[in-house]
XYZ file of C-alpha atoms in Angstrom:
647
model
C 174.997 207.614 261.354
C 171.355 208.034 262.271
C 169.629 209.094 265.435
C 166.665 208.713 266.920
C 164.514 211.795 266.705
C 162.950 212.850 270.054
C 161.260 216.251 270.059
C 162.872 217.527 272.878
C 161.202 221.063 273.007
C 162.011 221.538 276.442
C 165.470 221.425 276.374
C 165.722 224.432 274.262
C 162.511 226.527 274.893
C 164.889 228.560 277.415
C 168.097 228.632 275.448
C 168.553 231.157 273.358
C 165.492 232.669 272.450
C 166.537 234.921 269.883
C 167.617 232.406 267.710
C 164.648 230.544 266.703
C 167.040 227.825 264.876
C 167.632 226.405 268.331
C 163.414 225.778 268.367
C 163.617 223.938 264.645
C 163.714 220.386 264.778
C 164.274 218.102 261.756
C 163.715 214.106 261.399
C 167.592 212.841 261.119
C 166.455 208.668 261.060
C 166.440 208.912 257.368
C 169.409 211.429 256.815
C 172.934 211.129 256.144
C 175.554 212.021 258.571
C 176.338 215.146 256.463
C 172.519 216.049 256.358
C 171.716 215.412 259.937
C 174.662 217.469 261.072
C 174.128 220.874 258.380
C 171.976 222.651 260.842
C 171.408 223.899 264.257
C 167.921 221.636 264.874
C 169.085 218.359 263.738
C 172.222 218.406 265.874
C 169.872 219.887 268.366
C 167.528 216.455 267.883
C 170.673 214.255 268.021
C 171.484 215.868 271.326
C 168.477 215.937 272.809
C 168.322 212.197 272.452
C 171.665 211.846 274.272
C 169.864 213.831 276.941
C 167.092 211.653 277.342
C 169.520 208.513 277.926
C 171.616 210.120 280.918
C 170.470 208.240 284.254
C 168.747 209.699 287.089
C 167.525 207.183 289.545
C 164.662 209.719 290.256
C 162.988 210.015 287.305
C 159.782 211.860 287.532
C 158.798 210.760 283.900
C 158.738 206.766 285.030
C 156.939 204.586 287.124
C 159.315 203.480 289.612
C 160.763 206.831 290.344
C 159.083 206.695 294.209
C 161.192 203.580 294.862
C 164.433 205.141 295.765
C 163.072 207.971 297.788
C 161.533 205.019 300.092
C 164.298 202.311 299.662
C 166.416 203.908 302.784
C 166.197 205.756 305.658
C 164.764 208.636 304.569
C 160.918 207.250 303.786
C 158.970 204.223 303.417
C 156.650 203.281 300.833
C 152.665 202.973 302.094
C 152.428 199.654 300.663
C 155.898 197.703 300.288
C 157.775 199.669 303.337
C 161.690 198.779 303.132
C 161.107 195.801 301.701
C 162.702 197.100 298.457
C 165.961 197.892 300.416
C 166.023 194.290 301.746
C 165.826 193.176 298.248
C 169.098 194.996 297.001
C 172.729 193.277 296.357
C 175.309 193.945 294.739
C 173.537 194.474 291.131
C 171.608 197.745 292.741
C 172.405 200.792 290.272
C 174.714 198.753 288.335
C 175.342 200.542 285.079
C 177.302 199.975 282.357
C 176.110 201.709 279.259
C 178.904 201.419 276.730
C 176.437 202.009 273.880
C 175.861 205.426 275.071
C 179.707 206.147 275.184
C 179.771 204.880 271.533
C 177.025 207.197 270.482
C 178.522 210.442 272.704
C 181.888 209.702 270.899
C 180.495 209.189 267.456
C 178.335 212.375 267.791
C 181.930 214.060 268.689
C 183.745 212.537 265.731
C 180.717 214.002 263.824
C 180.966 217.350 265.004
C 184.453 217.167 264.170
C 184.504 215.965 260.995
C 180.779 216.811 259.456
C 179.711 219.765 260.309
C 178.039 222.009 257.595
C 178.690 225.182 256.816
C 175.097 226.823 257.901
C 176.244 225.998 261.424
C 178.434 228.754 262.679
C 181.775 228.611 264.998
C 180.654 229.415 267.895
C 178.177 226.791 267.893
C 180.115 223.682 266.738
C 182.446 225.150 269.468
C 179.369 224.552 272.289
C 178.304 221.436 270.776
C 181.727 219.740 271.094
C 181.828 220.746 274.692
C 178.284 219.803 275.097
C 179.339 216.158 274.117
C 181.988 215.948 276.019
C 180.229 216.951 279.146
C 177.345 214.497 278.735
C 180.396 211.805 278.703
C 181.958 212.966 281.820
C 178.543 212.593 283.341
C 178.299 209.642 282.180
C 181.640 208.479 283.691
C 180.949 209.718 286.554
C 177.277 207.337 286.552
C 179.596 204.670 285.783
C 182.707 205.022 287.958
C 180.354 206.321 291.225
C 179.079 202.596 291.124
C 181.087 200.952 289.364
C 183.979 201.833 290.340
C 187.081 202.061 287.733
C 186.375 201.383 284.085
C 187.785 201.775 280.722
C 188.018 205.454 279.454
C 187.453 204.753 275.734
C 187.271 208.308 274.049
C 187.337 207.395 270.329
C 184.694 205.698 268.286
C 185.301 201.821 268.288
C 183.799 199.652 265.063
C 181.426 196.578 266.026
C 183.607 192.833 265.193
C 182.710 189.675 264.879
C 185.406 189.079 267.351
C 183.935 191.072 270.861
C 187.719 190.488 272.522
C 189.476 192.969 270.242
C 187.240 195.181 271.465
C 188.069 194.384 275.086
C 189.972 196.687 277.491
C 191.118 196.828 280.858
C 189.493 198.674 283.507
C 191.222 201.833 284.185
C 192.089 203.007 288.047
C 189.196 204.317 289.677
C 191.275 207.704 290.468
C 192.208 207.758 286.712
C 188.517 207.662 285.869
C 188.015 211.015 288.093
C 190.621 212.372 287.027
C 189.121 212.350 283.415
C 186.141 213.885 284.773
C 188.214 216.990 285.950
C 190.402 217.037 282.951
C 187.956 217.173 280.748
C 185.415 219.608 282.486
C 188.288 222.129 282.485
C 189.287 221.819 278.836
C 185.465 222.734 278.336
C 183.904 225.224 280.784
C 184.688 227.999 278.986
C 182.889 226.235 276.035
C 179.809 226.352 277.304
C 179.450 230.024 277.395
C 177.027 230.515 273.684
C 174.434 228.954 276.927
C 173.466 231.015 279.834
C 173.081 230.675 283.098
C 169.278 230.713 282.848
C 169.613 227.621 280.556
C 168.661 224.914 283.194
C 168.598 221.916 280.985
C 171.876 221.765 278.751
C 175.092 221.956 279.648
C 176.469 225.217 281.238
C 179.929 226.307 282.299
C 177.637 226.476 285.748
C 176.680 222.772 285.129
C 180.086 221.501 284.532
C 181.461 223.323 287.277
C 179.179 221.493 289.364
C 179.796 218.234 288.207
C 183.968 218.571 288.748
C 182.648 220.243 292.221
C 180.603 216.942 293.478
C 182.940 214.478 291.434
C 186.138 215.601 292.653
C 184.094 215.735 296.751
C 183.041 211.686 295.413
C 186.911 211.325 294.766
C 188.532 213.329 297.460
C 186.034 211.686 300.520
C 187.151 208.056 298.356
C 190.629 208.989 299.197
C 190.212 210.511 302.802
C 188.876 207.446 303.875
C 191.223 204.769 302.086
C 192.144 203.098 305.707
C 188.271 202.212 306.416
C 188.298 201.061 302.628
C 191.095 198.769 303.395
C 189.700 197.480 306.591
C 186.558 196.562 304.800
C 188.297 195.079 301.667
C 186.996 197.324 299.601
C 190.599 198.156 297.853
C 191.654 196.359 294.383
C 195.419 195.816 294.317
C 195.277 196.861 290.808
C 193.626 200.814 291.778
C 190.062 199.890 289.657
C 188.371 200.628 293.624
C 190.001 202.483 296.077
C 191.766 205.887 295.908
C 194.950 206.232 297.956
C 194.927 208.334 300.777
C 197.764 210.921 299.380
C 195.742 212.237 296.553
C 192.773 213.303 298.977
C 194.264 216.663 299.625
C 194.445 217.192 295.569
C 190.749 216.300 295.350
C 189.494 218.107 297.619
C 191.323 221.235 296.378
C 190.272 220.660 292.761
C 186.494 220.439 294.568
C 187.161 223.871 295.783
C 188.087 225.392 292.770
C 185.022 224.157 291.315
C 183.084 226.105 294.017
C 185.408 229.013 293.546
C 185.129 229.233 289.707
C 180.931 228.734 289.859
C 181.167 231.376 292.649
C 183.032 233.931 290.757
C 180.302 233.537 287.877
C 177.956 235.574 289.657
C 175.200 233.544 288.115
C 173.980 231.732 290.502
C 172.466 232.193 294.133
C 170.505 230.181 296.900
C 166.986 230.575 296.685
C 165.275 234.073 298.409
C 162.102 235.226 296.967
C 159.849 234.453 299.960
C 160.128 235.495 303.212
C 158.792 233.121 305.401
C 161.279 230.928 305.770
C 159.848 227.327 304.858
C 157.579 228.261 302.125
C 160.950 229.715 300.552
C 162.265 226.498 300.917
C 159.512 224.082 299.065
C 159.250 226.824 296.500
C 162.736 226.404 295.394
C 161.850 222.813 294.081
C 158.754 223.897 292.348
C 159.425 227.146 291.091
C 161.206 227.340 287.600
C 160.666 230.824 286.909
C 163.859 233.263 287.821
C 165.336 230.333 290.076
C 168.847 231.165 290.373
C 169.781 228.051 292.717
C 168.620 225.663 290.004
C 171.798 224.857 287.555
C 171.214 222.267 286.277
C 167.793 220.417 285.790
C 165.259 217.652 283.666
C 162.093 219.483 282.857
C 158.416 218.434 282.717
C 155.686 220.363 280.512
C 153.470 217.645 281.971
C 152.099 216.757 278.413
C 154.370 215.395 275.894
C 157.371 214.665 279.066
C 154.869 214.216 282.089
C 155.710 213.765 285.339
C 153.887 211.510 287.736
C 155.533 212.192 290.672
C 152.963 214.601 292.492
C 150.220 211.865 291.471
C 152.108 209.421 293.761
C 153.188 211.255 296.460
C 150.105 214.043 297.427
C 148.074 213.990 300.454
C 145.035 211.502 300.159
C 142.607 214.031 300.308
C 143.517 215.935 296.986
C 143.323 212.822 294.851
C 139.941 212.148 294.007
C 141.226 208.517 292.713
C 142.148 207.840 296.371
C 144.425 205.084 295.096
C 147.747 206.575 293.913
C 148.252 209.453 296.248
C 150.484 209.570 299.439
C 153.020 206.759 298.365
C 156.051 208.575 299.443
C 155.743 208.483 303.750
C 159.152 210.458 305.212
C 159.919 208.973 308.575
C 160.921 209.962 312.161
C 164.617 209.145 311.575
C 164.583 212.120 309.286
C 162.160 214.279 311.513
C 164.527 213.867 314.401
C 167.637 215.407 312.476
C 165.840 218.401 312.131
C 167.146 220.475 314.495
C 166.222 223.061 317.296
C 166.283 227.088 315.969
C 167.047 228.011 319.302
C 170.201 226.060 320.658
C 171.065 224.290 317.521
C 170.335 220.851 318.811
C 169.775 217.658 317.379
C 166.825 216.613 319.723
C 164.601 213.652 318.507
C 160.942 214.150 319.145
C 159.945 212.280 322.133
C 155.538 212.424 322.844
C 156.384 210.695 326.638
C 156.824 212.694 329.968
C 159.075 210.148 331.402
C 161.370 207.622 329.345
C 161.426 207.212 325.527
C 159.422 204.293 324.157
C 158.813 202.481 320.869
C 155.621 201.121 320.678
C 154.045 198.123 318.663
C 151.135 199.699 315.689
C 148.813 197.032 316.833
C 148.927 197.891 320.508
C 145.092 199.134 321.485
C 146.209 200.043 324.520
C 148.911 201.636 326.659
C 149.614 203.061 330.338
C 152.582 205.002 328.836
C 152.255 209.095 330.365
C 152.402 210.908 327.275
C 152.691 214.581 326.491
C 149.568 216.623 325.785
C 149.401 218.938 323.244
C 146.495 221.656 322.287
C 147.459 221.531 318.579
C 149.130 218.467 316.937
C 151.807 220.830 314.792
C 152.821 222.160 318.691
C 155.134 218.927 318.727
C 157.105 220.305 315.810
C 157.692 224.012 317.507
C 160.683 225.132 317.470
C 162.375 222.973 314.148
C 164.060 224.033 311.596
C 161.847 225.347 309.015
C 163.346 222.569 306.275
C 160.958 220.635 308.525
C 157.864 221.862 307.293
C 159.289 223.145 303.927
C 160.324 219.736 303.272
C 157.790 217.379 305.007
C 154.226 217.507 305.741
C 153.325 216.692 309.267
C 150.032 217.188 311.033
C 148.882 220.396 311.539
C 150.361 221.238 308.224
C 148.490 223.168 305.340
C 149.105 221.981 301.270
C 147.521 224.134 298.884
C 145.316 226.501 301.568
C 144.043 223.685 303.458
C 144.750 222.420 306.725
C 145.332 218.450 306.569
C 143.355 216.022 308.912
C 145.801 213.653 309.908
C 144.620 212.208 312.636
C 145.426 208.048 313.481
C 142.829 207.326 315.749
C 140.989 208.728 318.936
C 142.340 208.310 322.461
C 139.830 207.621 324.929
C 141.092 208.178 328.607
C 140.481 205.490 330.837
C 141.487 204.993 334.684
C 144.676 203.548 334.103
C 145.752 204.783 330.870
C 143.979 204.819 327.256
C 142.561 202.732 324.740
C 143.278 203.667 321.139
C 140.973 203.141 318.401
C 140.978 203.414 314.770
C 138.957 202.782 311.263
C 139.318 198.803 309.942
C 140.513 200.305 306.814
C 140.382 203.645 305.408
C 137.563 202.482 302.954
C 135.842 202.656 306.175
C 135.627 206.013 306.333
C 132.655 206.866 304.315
C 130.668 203.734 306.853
C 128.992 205.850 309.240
C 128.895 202.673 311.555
C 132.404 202.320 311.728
C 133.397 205.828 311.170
C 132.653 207.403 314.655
C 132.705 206.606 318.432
C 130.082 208.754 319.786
C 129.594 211.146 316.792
C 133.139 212.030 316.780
C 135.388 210.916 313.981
C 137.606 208.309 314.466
C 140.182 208.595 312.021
C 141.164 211.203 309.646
C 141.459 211.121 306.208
C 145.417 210.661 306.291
C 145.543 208.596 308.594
C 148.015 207.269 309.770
C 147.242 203.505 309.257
C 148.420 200.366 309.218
C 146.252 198.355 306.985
C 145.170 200.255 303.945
C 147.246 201.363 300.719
C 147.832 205.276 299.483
C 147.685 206.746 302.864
C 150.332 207.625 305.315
C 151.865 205.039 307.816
C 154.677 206.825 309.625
C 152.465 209.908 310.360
C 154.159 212.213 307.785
C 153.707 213.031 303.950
C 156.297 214.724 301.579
C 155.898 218.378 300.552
C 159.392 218.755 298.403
C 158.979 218.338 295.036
C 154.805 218.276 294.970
C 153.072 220.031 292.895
C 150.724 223.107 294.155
C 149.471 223.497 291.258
C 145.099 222.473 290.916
C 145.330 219.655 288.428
C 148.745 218.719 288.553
C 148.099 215.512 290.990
C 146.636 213.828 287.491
C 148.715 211.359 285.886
C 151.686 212.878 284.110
C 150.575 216.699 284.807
C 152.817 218.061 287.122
C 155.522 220.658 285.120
C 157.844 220.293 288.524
C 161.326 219.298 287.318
C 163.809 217.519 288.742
C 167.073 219.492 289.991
C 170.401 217.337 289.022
C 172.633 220.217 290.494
C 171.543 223.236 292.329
C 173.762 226.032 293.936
C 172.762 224.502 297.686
C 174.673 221.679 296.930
C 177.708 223.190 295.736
C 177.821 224.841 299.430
C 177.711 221.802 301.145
C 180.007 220.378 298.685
C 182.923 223.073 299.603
C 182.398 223.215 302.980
C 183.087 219.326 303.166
C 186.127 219.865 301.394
C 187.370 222.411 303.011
C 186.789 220.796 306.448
C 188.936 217.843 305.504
C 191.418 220.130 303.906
C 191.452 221.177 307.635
C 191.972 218.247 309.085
C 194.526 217.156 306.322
C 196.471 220.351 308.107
C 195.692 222.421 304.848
C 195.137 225.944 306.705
C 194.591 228.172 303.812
C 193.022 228.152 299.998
C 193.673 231.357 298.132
C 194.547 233.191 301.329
C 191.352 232.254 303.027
C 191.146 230.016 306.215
C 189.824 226.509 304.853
C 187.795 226.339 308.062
C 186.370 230.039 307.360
C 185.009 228.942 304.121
C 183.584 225.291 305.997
C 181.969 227.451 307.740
C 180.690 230.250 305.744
C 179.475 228.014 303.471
C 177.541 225.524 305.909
C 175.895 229.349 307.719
C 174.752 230.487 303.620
C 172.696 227.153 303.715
C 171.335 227.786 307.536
C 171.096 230.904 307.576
C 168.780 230.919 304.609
C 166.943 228.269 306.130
C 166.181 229.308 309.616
C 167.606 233.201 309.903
C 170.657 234.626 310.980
C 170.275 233.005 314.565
C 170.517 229.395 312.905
C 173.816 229.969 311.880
C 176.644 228.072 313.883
C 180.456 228.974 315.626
C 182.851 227.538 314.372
C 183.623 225.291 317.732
C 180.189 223.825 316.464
C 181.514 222.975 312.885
C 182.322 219.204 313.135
C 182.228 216.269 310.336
C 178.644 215.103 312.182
C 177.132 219.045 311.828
C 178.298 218.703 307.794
C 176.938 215.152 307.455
C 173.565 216.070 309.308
C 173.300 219.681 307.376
C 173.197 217.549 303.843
C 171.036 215.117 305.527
C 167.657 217.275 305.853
C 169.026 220.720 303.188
C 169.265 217.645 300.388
C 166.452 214.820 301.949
C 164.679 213.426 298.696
C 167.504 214.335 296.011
C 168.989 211.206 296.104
C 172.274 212.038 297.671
C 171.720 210.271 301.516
C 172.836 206.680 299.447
C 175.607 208.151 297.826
C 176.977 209.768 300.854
C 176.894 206.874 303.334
C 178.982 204.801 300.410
C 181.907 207.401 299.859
C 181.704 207.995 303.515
C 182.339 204.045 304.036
C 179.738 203.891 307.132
C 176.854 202.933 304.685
C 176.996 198.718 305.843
C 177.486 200.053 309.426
C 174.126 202.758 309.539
C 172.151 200.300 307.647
C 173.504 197.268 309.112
C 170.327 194.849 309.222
C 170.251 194.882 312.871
C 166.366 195.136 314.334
C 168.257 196.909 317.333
C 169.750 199.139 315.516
C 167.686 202.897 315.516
C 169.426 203.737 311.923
C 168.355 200.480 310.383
C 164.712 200.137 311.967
C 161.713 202.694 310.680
C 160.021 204.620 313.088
C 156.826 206.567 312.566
C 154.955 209.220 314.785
C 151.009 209.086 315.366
C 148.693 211.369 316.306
C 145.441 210.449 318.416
C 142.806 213.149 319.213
C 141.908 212.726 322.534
C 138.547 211.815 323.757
C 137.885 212.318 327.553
C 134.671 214.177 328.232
C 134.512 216.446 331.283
C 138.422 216.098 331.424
C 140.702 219.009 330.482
C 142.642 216.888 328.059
C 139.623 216.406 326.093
C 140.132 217.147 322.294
C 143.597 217.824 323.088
C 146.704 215.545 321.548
C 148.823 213.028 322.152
C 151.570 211.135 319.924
C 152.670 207.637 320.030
C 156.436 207.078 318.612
C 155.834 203.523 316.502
C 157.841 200.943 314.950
C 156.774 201.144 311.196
C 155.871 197.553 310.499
C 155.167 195.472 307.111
C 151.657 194.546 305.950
C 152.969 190.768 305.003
C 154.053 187.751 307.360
C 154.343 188.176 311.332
C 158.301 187.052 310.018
C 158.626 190.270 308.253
C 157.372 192.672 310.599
C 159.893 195.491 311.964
C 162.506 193.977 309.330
C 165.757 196.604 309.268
C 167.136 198.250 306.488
C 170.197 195.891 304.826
C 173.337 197.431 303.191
C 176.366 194.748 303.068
C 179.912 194.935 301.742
C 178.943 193.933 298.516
C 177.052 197.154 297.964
C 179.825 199.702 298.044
C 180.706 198.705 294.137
C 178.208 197.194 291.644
C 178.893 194.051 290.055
C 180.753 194.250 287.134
C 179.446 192.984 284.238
C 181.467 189.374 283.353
C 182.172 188.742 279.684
C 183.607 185.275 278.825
C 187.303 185.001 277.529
C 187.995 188.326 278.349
C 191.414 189.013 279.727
C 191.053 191.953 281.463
C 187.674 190.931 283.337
C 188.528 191.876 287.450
C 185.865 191.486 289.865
C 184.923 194.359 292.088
C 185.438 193.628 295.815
C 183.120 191.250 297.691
C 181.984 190.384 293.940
């Protein structure tokens, strides 16, 4: 057997440092399988390129790793908008990577069968559950989109005839429960690598996968009737749980929690005390993070990141053509809600009525709300709000940002806006200013012009505040795969259904006293002990909308809408609908001389349109029935070939 060698210093820099053999890597693509598995640093090379190969849609190392963030509800992108959601069918995140099962189960048939005698016990023992739990995670890639598919566990040889090879798919509640099975035949495994490892497997990291798979399978099962309804349910059980085995699920989901809890290792994020700025520094900060349990790391060299170069503030990229690619919109702002009644209350800038108003309209009678500073809109939010997105008024590294999407000049029956042509049009002092005054400011927003915002908002999670780090590839900000925040929300999902499945108690604790002690952890570190909630205001919608903005940009909203079987109805492709439509929020200075409202503020709530045709303009967001499962891949001649639903 030979791998390919990938000098994966990263993974291990933080694993064991007192054993520098876990820092030694050797080239195994010219060794034998008994050379390349006689010492700690070539099996550490062959895993490391097993590693590399899991998928993450939202890969900070490649170039399309903005996409997702801006494919759904959550953002749009400054030049394509949705567009790339309107593009997606039923072969979105299809994945089927049967070579990397082969190579997991051949390393494991290795590290049964070859290991050298320089490689002591206790390490073959971690490796072997290593392996395994880079196949469950794979499994769980596979069956979260693809719904059931063989469980092949041994090492199968390549034959001229592809059809001996061929099995059938296994149920898609077989396929989790081989996920739990296996992660409890290992946790214990995984203990030669602490909890400060972040980027190999940990008992903490297993733990949380069984704890989000078995929440995947249990919500799967829970909602079997809407499944049924929407034909979404193989007669054979390769899609579609039944709804008895929710309750067993959910429970297992639990444990997970329970187990991870009892650890000790791991915590929510706590080291600042103003509340937001403890927020965005628990995506940045690597150092001593005990929420993070499980992440792919950057050095920003040999594995660079790009994704700060993509989605910072115009202003801090001297390029000015790669920066603020990643706009969050006012769907999202509008979830965020009030500290101080615990409402869900979306912004509206108008004294009377609510309006949605066309980006090219220059001018409008509408009697909007005046403010004295533009962040005085935002008073009042949660403080994921500003820990999470930028909005103007905001600061990024020091500096106050100039958004700013025009001026507002009062007339007798309403105002006139008026912006740049384009934002190249900034530096032309002809164009630039309306009586000396600037027109426009350097974020925007605007309409016409790439790398700048158009819905009035920037991200702040996940960018860089490090000087330098907005160059290509230089940011060392990883991305988190599991973090402790998660498992909260997780658990207090479960339990809630648990609750409603008339399960009372687990291990002698009310199941809606841990729903709910869980959900007031994650608020209560986000907005102080007032933010946290009764329990008459613990309901399904308060859980949905908590993992909503606590996990916005960590690729989970997609996910959740699917196994919550409302995804086709939230994003149904209706310009009508407030879910499947974009909406953005603009900021005008306002220019009225001799009036009291002069250099004041006003916002206009906009429909976020698209640069292209008249045709495409305020185009919704489109998720049909043939989204829920991938396709699945077709291979002629092959027996046991089933089609998923709507395929």
């Amino acid at each position: 057997m030979k791998s390919k060698n990938i000098l994966f210093i990263i993974f291990f820099v933080f694993f064991i440092s007192s054993c520098d053999n876990w820092l030694t890597q050797e080239d195994t693509t010219a060794l034998s399988t008994e050379q390349a598995y006689s010492s700690i640093s070539s099996i550490n090379s062959i895993a490391a390129n097993l590693y590399s190969r899991l998928r993450y849609e939202q890969d900070f190392a490649t170039d399309n790793e903005s996409y997702d963030l801006t494919s759904w509800d959550e953002a749009t992108n400054n030049s394509a908008y949705w567009a790339f959601a309107n593009n997606k069918n039923q072969d979105y995140r299809a994945y089927y990577d049967y070579n990397l099962i082969r190579d997991i189960n051949q390393h494991i048939k290795c590290l049964k069968n070859n290991v050298g005698s320089r490689v002591p016990q206790e390490y073959k023992t971690y490796f072997l559950a290593e392996a395994r739990y880079m196949r469950a995670y794979v499994y769980f890639t596979l069956v979260s989109r693809m719904g059931g598919v063989p469980i092949i566990t041994e090492v199968t040889n390549y034959t001229t005839n592809p059809l001996e090879l061929a099995k059938p798919r296994n149920k898609e509640s077989e396929v989790y429960d081989f996920i739990a099975s296996e992660i409890d035949e290992i946790s214990d495994s995984l203990s030669l690598a602490k909890a400060n490892v972040k980027t190999r497997a940990t008992k903490g990291s297993a733990l949380a996968l069984k704890c989000r798979a078995m929440l995947y399978a249990g919500t799967l099962a829970y909602n079997n009737d809407i499944s049924i309804n929407k034909g979404l349910v193989l007669p054979s059980g390769a899609t579609g749980i039944d709804k008895s085995k929710a309750n067993n699920y959910l429970s297992k989901c639990l444990d997970a929690w329970w187990a991870l809890q009892q650890t000790g290792d791991y915590d929510l994020y706590k080291k600042n005390s103003d509340l937001a700025s403890n927020f965005s520094e628990l995506f940045i900060n690597k150092s001593d993070n005990p929420e993070i349990i499980f992440c792919k790391d950057y050095d920003g060299k040999n594995f660079p990141n790009s994704f700060t170069m993509r989605a910072i503030c115009r202003e801090m990229h001297s390029a000015l053509k790669t920066g603020a690619q990643i706009n969050p919109v006012l769907n999202l702002v509008d979830c965020y809600e009030k500290v101080s009644n615990h409402s869900v209350e979306p912004i509206n800038p108008y004294i009377s009525g609510d309006y949605i108003e066309d980006m090219n309209a220059i001018s409008s009678s509408y009697d909007y709300k005046i403010f004295d500073n533009p962040s005085d809109i935002f008073n009042d939010r949660d403080p994921r709000l500003s820990g999470t997105i930028i909005y103007p008024g905001s600061s990024f590294r020091g500096k106050m940002l100039d958004f700013q999407a025009g001026l507002a000049i009062k007339t007798s029956t309403g105002y006139t806006f008026k912006s740049v042509p384009t934002m190249e049009d900034l530096t032309n002092v002809n164009v630039a200013y309306y009586n000396g005054i600037p027109i426009t400011g350097v974020e925007g927003p605007h309409k016409d012009s790439y790398y700048v915002s158009h819905s009035g908002f920037l991200l702040r999670k996940y960018v860089d505040t490090t000087p330098g780090s907005e160059a290509i590839g230089a940011s060392t900000v990883p991305y988190i795969i599991f973090r402790y925040g998660e498992v909260l929300l997780n658990a207090a999902e479960a339990a809630f259904y648990l609750n409603q499945n008339g399960i009372s108690t687990y291990r002698e604790k009310s199941t809606r006293d841990i729903a709910l002690q869980c959900i007031n952890k994650i608020r209560t570190r986000a907005g102080g002990s007032s933010f946290a909630i009764t329990s008459s205001e613990l309901t399904l919608d308060e859980i949905r909308n908590e993992r909503r903005v606590e996990l916005a940009f960590e690729d989970h909203r997609y996910n959740d809408l699917k196994r919550w079987r409302i995804a086709d109805e939230v994003w149904n492709y209706d310009r009508n609908n407030p879910n499947a439509v974009m909406y953005g929020l603009w900021p005008y200075k306002i220019y009225a001389p001799d009036d009291p409202a002069n250099n004041k503020w006003l916002y206009r709530k906009v429909k976020i349109q698209h640069r292209g045709s008249e045709s495409d303009k305020g185009q919704p967001i489109n998720f049909n029935l043939t989204m829920y499962y991938s396709t699945y891949p077709i291979t002629a001649g092959n027996p046991y070939i089933e089609k998923n639903p709507h395929q």
